[in-house]
Amino acid sequence: MRLLRALLRGAAPGSIPQQVDFYSRFSPSPLSMKQFLDFGSENACEKTSFMFLRQELPVRLANIMKEISLLPDNLLRTPSVQLVQSWYVQSLQEILDFKDKSSEDSGAIHRFTDTVIKIRNRHNDVIPTMAQGVIEYKESFGIDPVTSQNVQYFLDRFYMSRISIRMLLNQHSLLFGGKINPAHPKHIGSIDPSCNVVEVIRDGYESAKRLCDLYYMSSPEFILEELNAKSPGQPMQVVYVPSHLYHMVFELFKNAMRATMEHNADRCIYPPIHVHVTLGNEDLTVKMSDRGGGVPMRKIDRLFNYMYSTAPRPHVETSRATPLAGFGYGLPISRLYAQYFQGDLKLYSLEGYGTDAVIYIKALSTESIERLPVYNKAAWKHYKANHEADDWCVPSSEPKDMTTFRKYSLWFRRWIFFFLNISIIVLKSLLAHWLK
Ligand code: ADP
Ligand code: MG
């Protein structure tokens, strides 16, 4: 219906803002893991992929570009956000250059694949650049709770959109870019049709352990328990993007290790990190439990805020080494990776003891469907609506002093009584005077 309405309104006119308006009227089309696989297996066809992407990429880009334009003016004006915006404009323009090319033009299809690779590389640094923009804005203008909520809402959607656009770019460039990955010949682009979850978890642990050893000269052990409830005795496998799973477990291991090392620094005995992996009929679940002292419940939601970190901010310019912590992006981005294919990432904490971080992944490829933001009235309202007062009482740390309250209310009543009496006496004497 949106498509029809957009077409009825006429062809997309020339300028980029008009193109953004035009393409943002279409909803992105979420693909399932199964569709990604079908697309990339036997009948992998560059022409079909070209025709799909030259429509879908502008739609996904335009949808999120509309939301960028709703950010507060002062944030939009920061050099970093301007730079990110210019990358989006340039990439949209480059894809639109293929709008009128014939699908039989093999030269154009070939050039399109090169363009896809160029766009993917151009957008490599979107996350740190956008993060820099938010820091610049915060430092210059401060941030009130409403803006902070809007920025959080925006960043979740913006980064999710980026993950999805990158997935499409990666699939096309890996399938048709001419190079077969010799290490993983069975992968369909970035997807492993039989992703060995335990292997990825071990890789994530080893990388985090190397960092932890570097920073703390030691690291906690790791104990793995696996239960394949779906096919007992078989290895735990799902259709998934191993790099996404690796990203999540690597971030969770880094957090668990840092908490374990800091919390047990006095005793110098570091309790191991326990990982339980379970494959059921619907979910594949990875639970990582540490004994790093946990987080108070009050702070759990805050941990998913971009920029929230209890670690000192690392200096990116001085060293290119990966820091263990400090940007505050580990948890929120990992949760987006989990949610991208309809899973989730949650944190449960026992303050004083430790934390359980749980990753949920859909076990069936037919249920792993992209979760994509769409620009519509509901999204627009999020940025524009005035945030009204909460409909729950704000608890006060100081209980109301009812004795003072009563004392003042008694004084108030006495004064009213006094004035009423005076007024009656004055009225009575006036009446008596007139009636004389
Ligand atoms: P970063 O690690 O860069 O600080 P994250 O998003 O990964 O950013 O984590 C945010 C914050 O959440 C950390 O700084 C830490 O205070 C807290 N946190 C995360 N995981 C744990 C954990 N397992 N135990 C205790 N605190 C944690
Ligand atoms: Mg972290």
Short mmCIF file of C-alpha atoms and ligand atoms in Angstrom, two decimals:
data_model
loop_
_atom_site.label_atom_id
_atom_site.label_comp_id
_atom_site.label_asym_id
_atom_site.label_seq_id
_atom_site.Cartn_x
_atom_site.Cartn_y
_atom_site.Cartn_z
CA MET A 1 0.00 0.00 0.00
CA ARG A 2 2.83 2.39 0.89
CA LEU A 3 4.52 1.38 -2.34
CA LEU A 4 1.39 2.07 -4.36
CA ARG A 5 0.82 5.43 -2.68
CA ALA A 6 4.43 6.41 -3.28
CA LEU A 7 4.19 5.43 -6.94
CA LEU A 8 0.93 7.31 -7.37
CA ARG A 9 2.59 10.44 -6.04
CA GLY A 10 4.88 10.31 -9.06
CA ALA A 11 8.42 9.34 -9.92
CA ALA A 12 11.24 10.24 -7.58
CA PRO A 13 12.50 13.67 -8.55
CA GLY A 14 16.18 14.57 -8.63
CA SER A 15 17.65 16.08 -5.46
CA ILE A 16 18.87 13.94 -2.57
CA PRO A 17 16.38 15.32 0.02
CA GLN A 18 13.58 14.51 -2.42
CA GLN A 19 14.99 11.04 -3.01
CA VAL A 20 15.17 10.52 0.76
CA ASP A 21 11.52 11.62 1.07
CA PHE A 22 10.53 9.28 -1.74
CA TYR A 23 12.36 6.15 -0.56
CA SER A 24 11.50 6.67 3.11
CA ARG A 25 7.85 6.13 2.20
CA PHE A 26 8.63 2.46 1.55
CA SER A 27 8.99 0.02 4.43
CA PRO A 28 12.20 -2.02 4.51
CA SER A 29 11.66 -5.70 3.66
CA PRO A 30 12.99 -7.95 6.46
CA LEU A 31 14.64 -11.15 5.23
CA SER A 32 14.69 -14.43 7.10
CA MET A 33 17.86 -16.41 7.61
CA LYS A 34 16.32 -19.03 5.32
CA GLN A 35 15.83 -16.43 2.59
CA PHE A 36 19.44 -15.31 2.96
CA LEU A 37 20.49 -18.94 2.55
CA ASP A 38 18.22 -19.69 -0.42
CA PHE A 39 19.43 -16.51 -2.05
CA GLY A 40 23.06 -17.48 -1.66
CA SER A 41 23.02 -21.22 -2.34
CA GLU A 42 22.79 -23.12 -5.68
CA ASN A 43 21.01 -20.45 -7.63
CA ALA A 44 23.07 -17.54 -6.30
CA CYS A 45 22.31 -14.97 -8.94
CA GLU A 46 24.15 -11.66 -9.07
CA LYS A 47 21.44 -10.15 -11.28
CA THR A 48 18.62 -10.94 -8.80
CA SER A 49 20.71 -9.63 -5.92
CA PHE A 50 21.49 -6.46 -7.92
CA MET A 51 17.80 -5.84 -8.63
CA PHE A 52 16.81 -6.41 -5.00
CA LEU A 53 19.59 -4.28 -3.51
CA ARG A 54 19.21 -1.27 -5.78
CA GLN A 55 15.68 -0.90 -4.40
CA GLU A 56 16.18 -2.16 -0.83
CA LEU A 57 19.39 -0.29 0.03
CA PRO A 58 17.93 3.15 -0.81
CA VAL A 59 14.84 2.25 1.25
CA ARG A 60 16.89 1.25 4.32
CA LEU A 61 19.23 4.23 3.94
CA ALA A 62 16.41 6.74 3.44
CA ASN A 63 14.37 5.41 6.37
CA ILE A 64 17.23 6.01 8.79
CA MET A 65 18.34 9.27 7.13
CA LYS A 66 14.91 10.65 7.95
CA GLU A 67 15.51 9.86 11.61
CA ILE A 68 18.98 11.43 11.56
CA SER A 69 17.35 14.66 10.38
CA LEU A 70 15.10 14.65 13.48
CA LEU A 71 18.04 14.82 15.90
CA PRO A 72 18.51 18.04 17.89
CA ASP A 73 20.02 20.79 15.69
CA ASN A 74 23.11 21.17 17.84
CA LEU A 75 23.85 17.46 17.58
CA LEU A 76 23.29 17.51 13.82
CA ARG A 77 25.73 20.38 13.50
CA THR A 78 28.66 18.56 15.16
CA PRO A 79 31.44 17.78 12.64
CA SER A 80 31.18 14.04 13.36
CA VAL A 81 27.45 13.76 12.69
CA GLN A 82 27.90 15.92 9.57
CA LEU A 83 30.55 13.46 8.39
CA VAL A 84 28.30 10.45 9.01
CA GLN A 85 25.46 12.20 7.19
CA SER A 86 27.71 12.93 4.22
CA TRP A 87 28.63 9.22 3.98
CA TYR A 88 24.94 8.29 3.88
CA VAL A 89 24.19 10.89 1.22
CA GLN A 90 27.12 9.77 -0.93
CA SER A 91 26.25 6.08 -0.63
CA LEU A 92 22.60 6.71 -1.46
CA GLN A 93 23.64 8.73 -4.50
CA GLU A 94 25.99 5.99 -5.69
CA ILE A 95 23.28 3.32 -5.51
CA LEU A 96 20.72 5.53 -7.20
CA ASP A 97 23.12 5.88 -10.13
CA PHE A 98 22.15 2.28 -10.96
CA LYS A 99 18.41 2.96 -10.85
CA ASP A 100 17.90 3.00 -14.61
CA LYS A 101 20.50 0.42 -15.60
CA SER A 102 19.24 -2.63 -17.43
CA SER A 103 19.40 -5.90 -15.51
CA GLU A 104 20.93 -7.40 -18.67
CA ASP A 105 23.87 -4.98 -18.55
CA SER A 106 26.58 -7.24 -17.13
CA GLY A 107 29.07 -4.36 -16.99
CA ALA A 108 26.69 -2.38 -14.76
CA ILE A 109 26.09 -5.41 -12.52
CA HIS A 110 29.83 -5.82 -12.14
CA ARG A 111 30.31 -2.12 -11.30
CA PHE A 112 27.46 -2.39 -8.82
CA THR A 113 29.35 -5.08 -6.88
CA ASP A 114 32.42 -2.79 -6.75
CA THR A 115 30.19 0.04 -5.49
CA VAL A 116 28.76 -2.20 -2.78
CA ILE A 117 32.29 -2.98 -1.56
CA LYS A 118 33.23 0.73 -1.66
CA ILE A 119 30.13 1.66 0.38
CA ARG A 120 30.84 -1.05 2.95
CA ASN A 121 34.36 0.28 3.44
CA ARG A 122 33.19 3.90 3.59
CA HIS A 123 30.87 3.05 6.48
CA ASN A 124 33.49 1.12 8.51
CA ASP A 125 33.85 3.86 11.14
CA VAL A 126 30.23 4.90 11.51
CA ILE A 127 29.93 3.68 15.13
CA PRO A 128 32.93 5.53 16.65
CA THR A 129 32.24 8.63 14.53
CA MET A 130 28.61 8.85 15.62
CA ALA A 131 29.70 8.19 19.21
CA GLN A 132 32.19 11.04 18.91
CA GLY A 133 29.37 13.33 17.73
CA VAL A 134 27.33 12.50 20.83
CA ILE A 135 30.36 13.18 23.07
CA GLU A 136 31.00 16.55 21.35
CA TYR A 137 27.33 17.47 21.82
CA LYS A 138 27.31 16.39 25.47
CA GLU A 139 30.46 18.37 26.23
CA SER A 140 29.23 21.56 24.56
CA PHE A 141 25.57 21.59 25.53
CA GLY A 142 25.08 19.07 28.34
CA ILE A 143 22.25 16.61 28.02
CA ASP A 144 18.81 16.70 29.65
CA PRO A 145 16.83 13.50 30.39
CA VAL A 146 14.46 13.98 27.41
CA THR A 147 17.31 14.46 24.91
CA SER A 148 19.20 11.58 26.46
CA GLN A 149 16.16 9.32 26.00
CA ASN A 150 15.77 10.48 22.38
CA VAL A 151 19.44 9.92 21.62
CA GLN A 152 19.28 6.42 23.14
CA TYR A 153 16.15 5.63 21.08
CA PHE A 154 17.84 6.97 17.95
CA LEU A 155 21.17 5.18 18.44
CA ASP A 156 19.46 1.82 18.98
CA ARG A 157 17.61 2.23 15.71
CA PHE A 158 20.51 3.78 13.84
CA TYR A 159 22.98 1.03 14.79
CA MET A 160 20.38 -1.68 14.11
CA SER A 161 19.80 -0.19 10.68
CA ARG A 162 23.56 -0.19 10.13
CA ILE A 163 23.87 -3.86 11.13
CA SER A 164 21.13 -4.73 8.62
CA ILE A 165 22.58 -2.64 5.78
CA ARG A 166 26.01 -4.16 6.42
CA MET A 167 24.51 -7.64 6.34
CA LEU A 168 23.10 -6.96 2.85
CA LEU A 169 26.36 -5.38 1.63
CA ASN A 170 28.42 -8.23 3.06
CA GLN A 171 26.24 -10.95 1.56
CA HIS A 172 26.46 -9.39 -1.90
CA SER A 173 30.19 -8.66 -1.79
CA LEU A 174 31.11 -12.06 -0.32
CA LEU A 175 28.91 -13.99 -2.75
CA PHE A 176 29.76 -12.04 -5.90
CA GLY A 177 32.96 -10.19 -5.06
CA GLY A 178 34.99 -12.93 -6.73
CA LYS A 179 36.82 -14.31 -3.69
CA ILE A 180 35.80 -17.58 -2.05
CA ASN A 181 36.68 -17.71 1.62
CA PRO A 182 39.18 -20.65 1.75
CA ALA A 183 38.86 -20.98 5.55
CA HIS A 184 35.08 -21.43 5.40
CA PRO A 185 34.06 -22.88 2.03
CA LYS A 186 30.66 -23.96 3.39
CA HIS A 187 29.65 -20.47 4.51
CA ILE A 188 26.96 -18.70 2.53
CA GLY A 189 28.42 -15.22 2.57
CA SER A 190 28.74 -14.39 6.24
CA ILE A 191 26.27 -17.11 7.32
CA ASP A 192 27.35 -20.50 8.59
CA PRO A 193 24.53 -22.99 7.90
CA SER A 194 25.89 -25.18 10.70
CA CYS A 195 27.45 -22.69 13.08
CA ASN A 196 29.18 -24.56 15.90
CA VAL A 197 28.18 -22.44 18.87
CA VAL A 198 30.64 -23.95 21.34
CA GLU A 199 33.58 -23.33 18.99
CA VAL A 200 32.64 -19.65 18.67
CA ILE A 201 32.30 -19.35 22.47
CA ARG A 202 35.80 -20.84 22.93
CA ASP A 203 37.22 -18.35 20.40
CA GLY A 204 35.53 -15.47 22.24
CA TYR A 205 36.97 -16.67 25.54
CA GLU A 206 40.51 -16.99 24.18
CA SER A 207 40.49 -13.45 22.73
CA ALA A 208 39.07 -11.90 25.91
CA LYS A 209 41.55 -13.91 28.01
CA ARG A 210 44.49 -12.51 25.99
CA LEU A 211 43.31 -8.96 26.73
CA CYS A 212 42.63 -9.73 30.38
CA ASP A 213 46.13 -11.24 30.82
CA LEU A 214 47.58 -8.11 29.25
CA TYR A 215 45.74 -5.75 31.63
CA TYR A 216 45.67 -7.78 34.85
CA MET A 217 48.53 -10.31 34.39
CA SER A 218 46.01 -13.06 35.07
CA SER A 219 42.52 -14.15 34.04
CA PRO A 220 39.67 -16.34 35.30
CA GLU A 221 39.23 -19.89 34.01
CA PHE A 222 36.12 -20.86 32.11
CA ILE A 223 33.86 -23.87 32.64
CA LEU A 224 31.52 -24.91 29.86
CA GLU A 225 28.39 -27.01 30.21
CA GLU A 226 26.36 -27.94 27.16
CA LEU A 227 22.97 -29.54 26.79
CA ASN A 228 21.52 -30.36 23.43
CA ALA A 229 17.91 -31.00 24.43
CA LYS A 230 16.78 -31.02 20.81
CA SER A 231 19.13 -33.74 19.51
CA PRO A 232 20.90 -35.25 22.55
CA GLY A 233 24.54 -36.13 21.97
CA GLN A 234 24.80 -34.06 18.78
CA PRO A 235 26.97 -30.90 18.50
CA MET A 236 25.11 -27.67 19.09
CA GLN A 237 24.54 -26.08 15.70
CA VAL A 238 22.35 -23.30 14.37
CA VAL A 239 22.13 -21.33 11.15
CA TYR A 240 23.75 -18.09 12.22
CA VAL A 241 26.30 -15.39 11.47
CA PRO A 242 29.35 -16.53 13.49
CA SER A 243 30.84 -13.01 13.58
CA HIS A 244 27.69 -11.71 15.31
CA LEU A 245 27.77 -14.47 17.94
CA TYR A 246 31.51 -13.94 18.41
CA HIS A 247 30.97 -10.21 18.95
CA MET A 248 28.39 -10.89 21.69
CA VAL A 249 30.33 -13.53 23.61
CA PHE A 250 33.61 -11.60 23.32
CA GLU A 251 31.97 -8.51 24.87
CA LEU A 252 30.31 -10.55 27.63
CA PHE A 253 33.58 -12.34 28.44
CA LYS A 254 35.45 -9.03 28.65
CA ASN A 255 32.85 -7.66 31.06
CA ALA A 256 32.76 -10.84 33.16
CA MET A 257 36.56 -10.97 33.34
CA ARG A 258 36.95 -7.31 34.30
CA ALA A 259 34.31 -7.65 37.04
CA THR A 260 35.90 -10.89 38.33
CA MET A 261 39.41 -9.43 38.41
CA GLU A 262 38.40 -6.16 40.10
CA HIS A 263 36.02 -7.69 42.64
CA ASN A 264 38.47 -10.36 43.75
CA ALA A 265 41.63 -8.26 43.53
CA ASP A 266 42.28 -8.41 47.31
CA ARG A 267 42.11 -12.20 47.55
CA CYS A 268 43.94 -12.83 44.26
CA ILE A 269 41.69 -15.88 43.78
CA TYR A 270 39.60 -15.51 40.67
CA PRO A 271 36.44 -17.65 40.50
CA PRO A 272 35.89 -19.20 37.05
CA ILE A 273 33.29 -17.99 34.58
CA HIS A 274 30.58 -20.59 33.98
CA VAL A 275 28.96 -20.84 30.56
CA HIS A 276 25.84 -22.95 29.96
CA VAL A 277 24.75 -23.55 26.38
CA THR A 278 21.37 -25.13 25.76
CA LEU A 279 19.63 -25.94 22.51
CA GLY A 280 15.87 -26.35 22.77
CA ASN A 281 13.14 -26.53 20.15
CA GLU A 282 12.76 -22.76 19.91
CA ASP A 283 15.77 -21.17 21.55
CA LEU A 284 19.47 -21.55 21.69
CA THR A 285 20.49 -20.02 25.01
CA VAL A 286 23.95 -19.05 26.23
CA LYS A 287 24.18 -18.11 29.90
CA MET A 288 27.43 -16.64 31.19
CA SER A 289 27.74 -16.43 34.97
CA ASP A 290 30.52 -14.61 36.77
CA ARG A 291 31.30 -13.91 40.40
CA GLY A 292 32.39 -10.35 39.87
CA GLY A 293 30.23 -8.75 42.55
CA GLY A 294 27.26 -7.93 40.32
CA VAL A 295 25.46 -4.64 39.79
CA PRO A 296 22.61 -3.16 41.87
CA MET A 297 19.21 -3.68 40.22
CA ARG A 298 18.71 0.10 40.02
CA LYS A 299 21.60 0.34 37.57
CA ILE A 300 20.83 -2.61 35.26
CA ASP A 301 18.92 -0.58 32.62
CA ARG A 302 21.64 2.08 32.65
CA LEU A 303 24.22 -0.49 31.56
CA PHE A 304 22.56 -0.61 28.15
CA ASN A 305 22.92 3.14 27.71
CA TYR A 306 25.42 4.19 25.08
CA MET A 307 28.27 5.99 26.84
CA TYR A 308 27.65 4.39 30.25
CA SER A 309 30.81 2.79 31.50
CA THR A 310 32.47 2.47 34.88
CA ALA A 311 35.87 1.99 33.23
CA PRO A 312 38.16 4.94 32.45
CA ARG A 313 37.77 6.08 28.84
CA PRO A 314 40.61 4.61 26.72
CA HIS A 315 42.71 6.95 24.54
CA VAL A 316 41.96 5.85 21.00
CA GLU A 317 44.46 8.18 19.34
CA THR A 318 47.49 7.05 21.30
CA SER A 319 47.10 3.33 20.87
CA ARG A 320 45.43 1.09 18.36
CA ALA A 321 45.30 -1.81 20.81
CA THR A 322 41.81 -3.06 21.71
CA PRO A 323 40.87 -1.85 25.19
CA LEU A 324 39.24 -4.23 27.65
CA ALA A 325 36.48 -1.75 28.51
CA GLY A 326 35.62 1.92 28.62
CA PHE A 327 33.52 2.95 25.63
CA GLY A 328 30.25 1.71 27.11
CA TYR A 329 29.18 0.27 23.74
CA GLY A 330 29.77 -3.41 24.54
CA LEU A 331 26.36 -4.27 25.98
CA PRO A 332 24.04 -2.09 23.87
CA ILE A 333 25.60 -3.15 20.54
CA SER A 334 25.71 -6.82 21.59
CA ARG A 335 22.02 -6.65 22.47
CA LEU A 336 21.31 -5.24 18.99
CA TYR A 337 23.17 -8.16 17.38
CA ALA A 338 21.04 -10.57 19.43
CA GLN A 339 17.81 -8.73 18.60
CA TYR A 340 18.66 -8.40 14.90
CA PHE A 341 17.53 -11.98 14.24
CA GLN A 342 14.70 -11.87 16.85
CA GLY A 343 16.79 -12.99 19.81
CA ASP A 344 17.71 -10.96 22.88
CA LEU A 345 20.40 -10.29 25.47
CA LYS A 346 19.56 -9.80 29.14
CA LEU A 347 21.46 -9.22 32.33
CA TYR A 348 20.43 -10.59 35.73
CA SER A 349 22.51 -9.59 38.70
CA LEU A 350 22.89 -10.57 42.32
CA GLU A 351 24.53 -7.55 43.89
CA GLY A 352 27.48 -8.53 46.03
CA TYR A 353 27.86 -11.88 44.25
CA GLY A 354 27.89 -11.82 40.46
CA THR A 355 26.07 -11.44 37.16
CA ASP A 356 24.33 -13.76 34.71
CA ALA A 357 24.31 -12.52 31.12
CA VAL A 358 21.98 -14.46 28.83
CA ILE A 359 21.96 -14.50 25.03
CA TYR A 360 18.84 -15.87 23.32
CA ILE A 361 19.05 -16.94 19.69
CA LYS A 362 16.27 -18.45 17.56
CA ALA A 363 16.99 -22.13 16.99
CA LEU A 364 15.00 -22.28 13.73
CA SER A 365 16.23 -20.46 10.65
CA THR A 366 12.63 -19.77 9.59
CA GLU A 367 12.13 -17.73 12.76
CA SER A 368 15.40 -15.81 12.51
CA ILE A 369 13.99 -12.83 10.65
CA GLU A 370 15.62 -9.40 10.48
CA ARG A 371 14.27 -6.89 13.00
CA LEU A 372 14.34 -3.54 11.23
CA PRO A 373 13.43 0.00 12.25
CA VAL A 374 10.91 1.77 10.03
CA TYR A 375 10.42 5.51 9.79
CA ASN A 376 6.73 6.26 10.30
CA LYS A 377 4.43 8.40 12.41
CA ALA A 378 5.08 6.34 15.55
CA ALA A 379 8.85 6.84 15.17
CA TRP A 380 8.40 10.54 14.38
CA LYS A 381 6.28 10.98 17.53
CA HIS A 382 9.15 9.64 19.64
CA TYR A 383 11.31 12.58 18.65
CA LYS A 384 8.62 15.25 18.59
CA ALA A 385 6.21 14.41 21.41
CA ASN A 386 6.63 16.30 24.64
CA HIS A 387 7.56 13.86 27.33
CA GLU A 388 4.91 14.27 29.97
CA ALA A 389 5.39 13.78 33.68
CA ASP A 390 5.60 10.16 34.81
CA ASP A 391 2.30 8.57 35.84
CA TRP A 392 3.96 6.95 38.86
CA CYS A 393 4.90 8.90 41.95
CA VAL A 394 8.56 9.81 42.19
CA PRO A 395 9.81 8.30 45.44
CA SER A 396 11.37 10.88 47.69
CA SER A 397 14.34 9.97 49.85
CA GLU A 398 13.06 12.28 52.62
CA PRO A 399 9.71 11.16 54.06
CA LYS A 400 7.18 13.96 54.33
CA ASP A 401 7.31 15.56 57.80
CA MET A 402 3.65 15.30 58.71
CA THR A 403 4.10 17.17 62.04
CA THR A 404 5.28 20.34 60.28
CA PHE A 405 2.64 19.84 57.63
CA ARG A 406 -0.07 19.62 60.32
CA LYS A 407 1.43 22.53 62.27
CA TYR A 408 1.37 24.80 59.19
CA SER A 409 -2.07 23.64 58.13
CA LEU A 410 -3.35 24.46 61.66
CA TRP A 411 -1.86 27.97 61.44
CA PHE A 412 -3.38 28.39 58.01
CA ARG A 413 -6.85 27.41 59.29
CA ARG A 414 -6.55 29.81 62.23
CA TRP A 415 -5.67 32.69 59.93
CA ILE A 416 -8.65 31.97 57.66
CA PHE A 417 -10.93 31.83 60.69
CA PHE A 418 -9.55 35.13 61.97
CA PHE A 419 -10.07 36.89 58.60
CA LEU A 420 -13.58 35.50 58.24
CA ASN A 421 -14.54 36.81 61.68
CA ILE A 422 -13.10 40.24 60.95
CA SER A 423 -14.95 40.36 57.60
CA ILE A 424 -18.27 39.44 59.26
CA ILE A 425 -17.85 42.16 61.92
CA VAL A 426 -17.00 44.75 59.24
CA LEU A 427 -20.00 43.69 57.08
CA LYS A 428 -22.35 43.80 60.07
CA SER A 429 -21.26 47.32 61.02
CA LEU A 430 -21.58 48.50 57.38
CA LEU A 431 -25.12 47.05 57.15
CA ALA A 432 -26.10 48.68 60.45
CA HIS A 433 -24.73 51.98 59.15
CA TRP A 434 -26.75 51.80 55.86
CA LEU A 435 -29.98 50.70 57.53
CA LYS A 436 -29.93 53.62 59.90
P1 ADP B 1 32.35 -1.09 28.93
O1 ADP B 1 32.74 -2.50 29.17
O2 ADP B 1 33.10 -0.45 27.82
O3 ADP B 1 32.34 -0.26 30.19
P2 ADP B 1 29.77 -2.26 28.49
O4 ADP B 1 28.56 -1.80 27.76
O5 ADP B 1 30.34 -3.56 28.07
O6 ADP B 1 30.83 -1.09 28.40
O7 ADP B 1 29.42 -2.34 30.05
C1 ADP B 1 28.91 -1.19 30.71
C2 ADP B 1 29.14 -1.29 32.19
O8 ADP B 1 28.34 -2.33 32.74
C3 ADP B 1 30.56 -1.64 32.60
O9 ADP B 1 31.38 -0.51 32.68
C4 ADP B 1 30.33 -2.25 34.00
O10 ADP B 1 30.25 -1.23 34.97
C5 ADP B 1 28.95 -2.88 33.89
N1 ADP B 1 29.00 -4.35 33.68
C6 ADP B 1 28.84 -5.00 32.52
N2 ADP B 1 28.94 -6.33 32.69
C7 ADP B 1 29.18 -6.54 34.00
C8 ADP B 1 29.40 -7.72 34.82
N3 ADP B 1 29.39 -8.93 34.30
N4 ADP B 1 29.60 -7.52 36.14
C9 ADP B 1 29.60 -6.27 36.68
N5 ADP B 1 29.41 -5.14 35.96
C10 ADP B 1 29.21 -5.26 34.65
MG MG B 2 32.40 -4.11 27.98
#
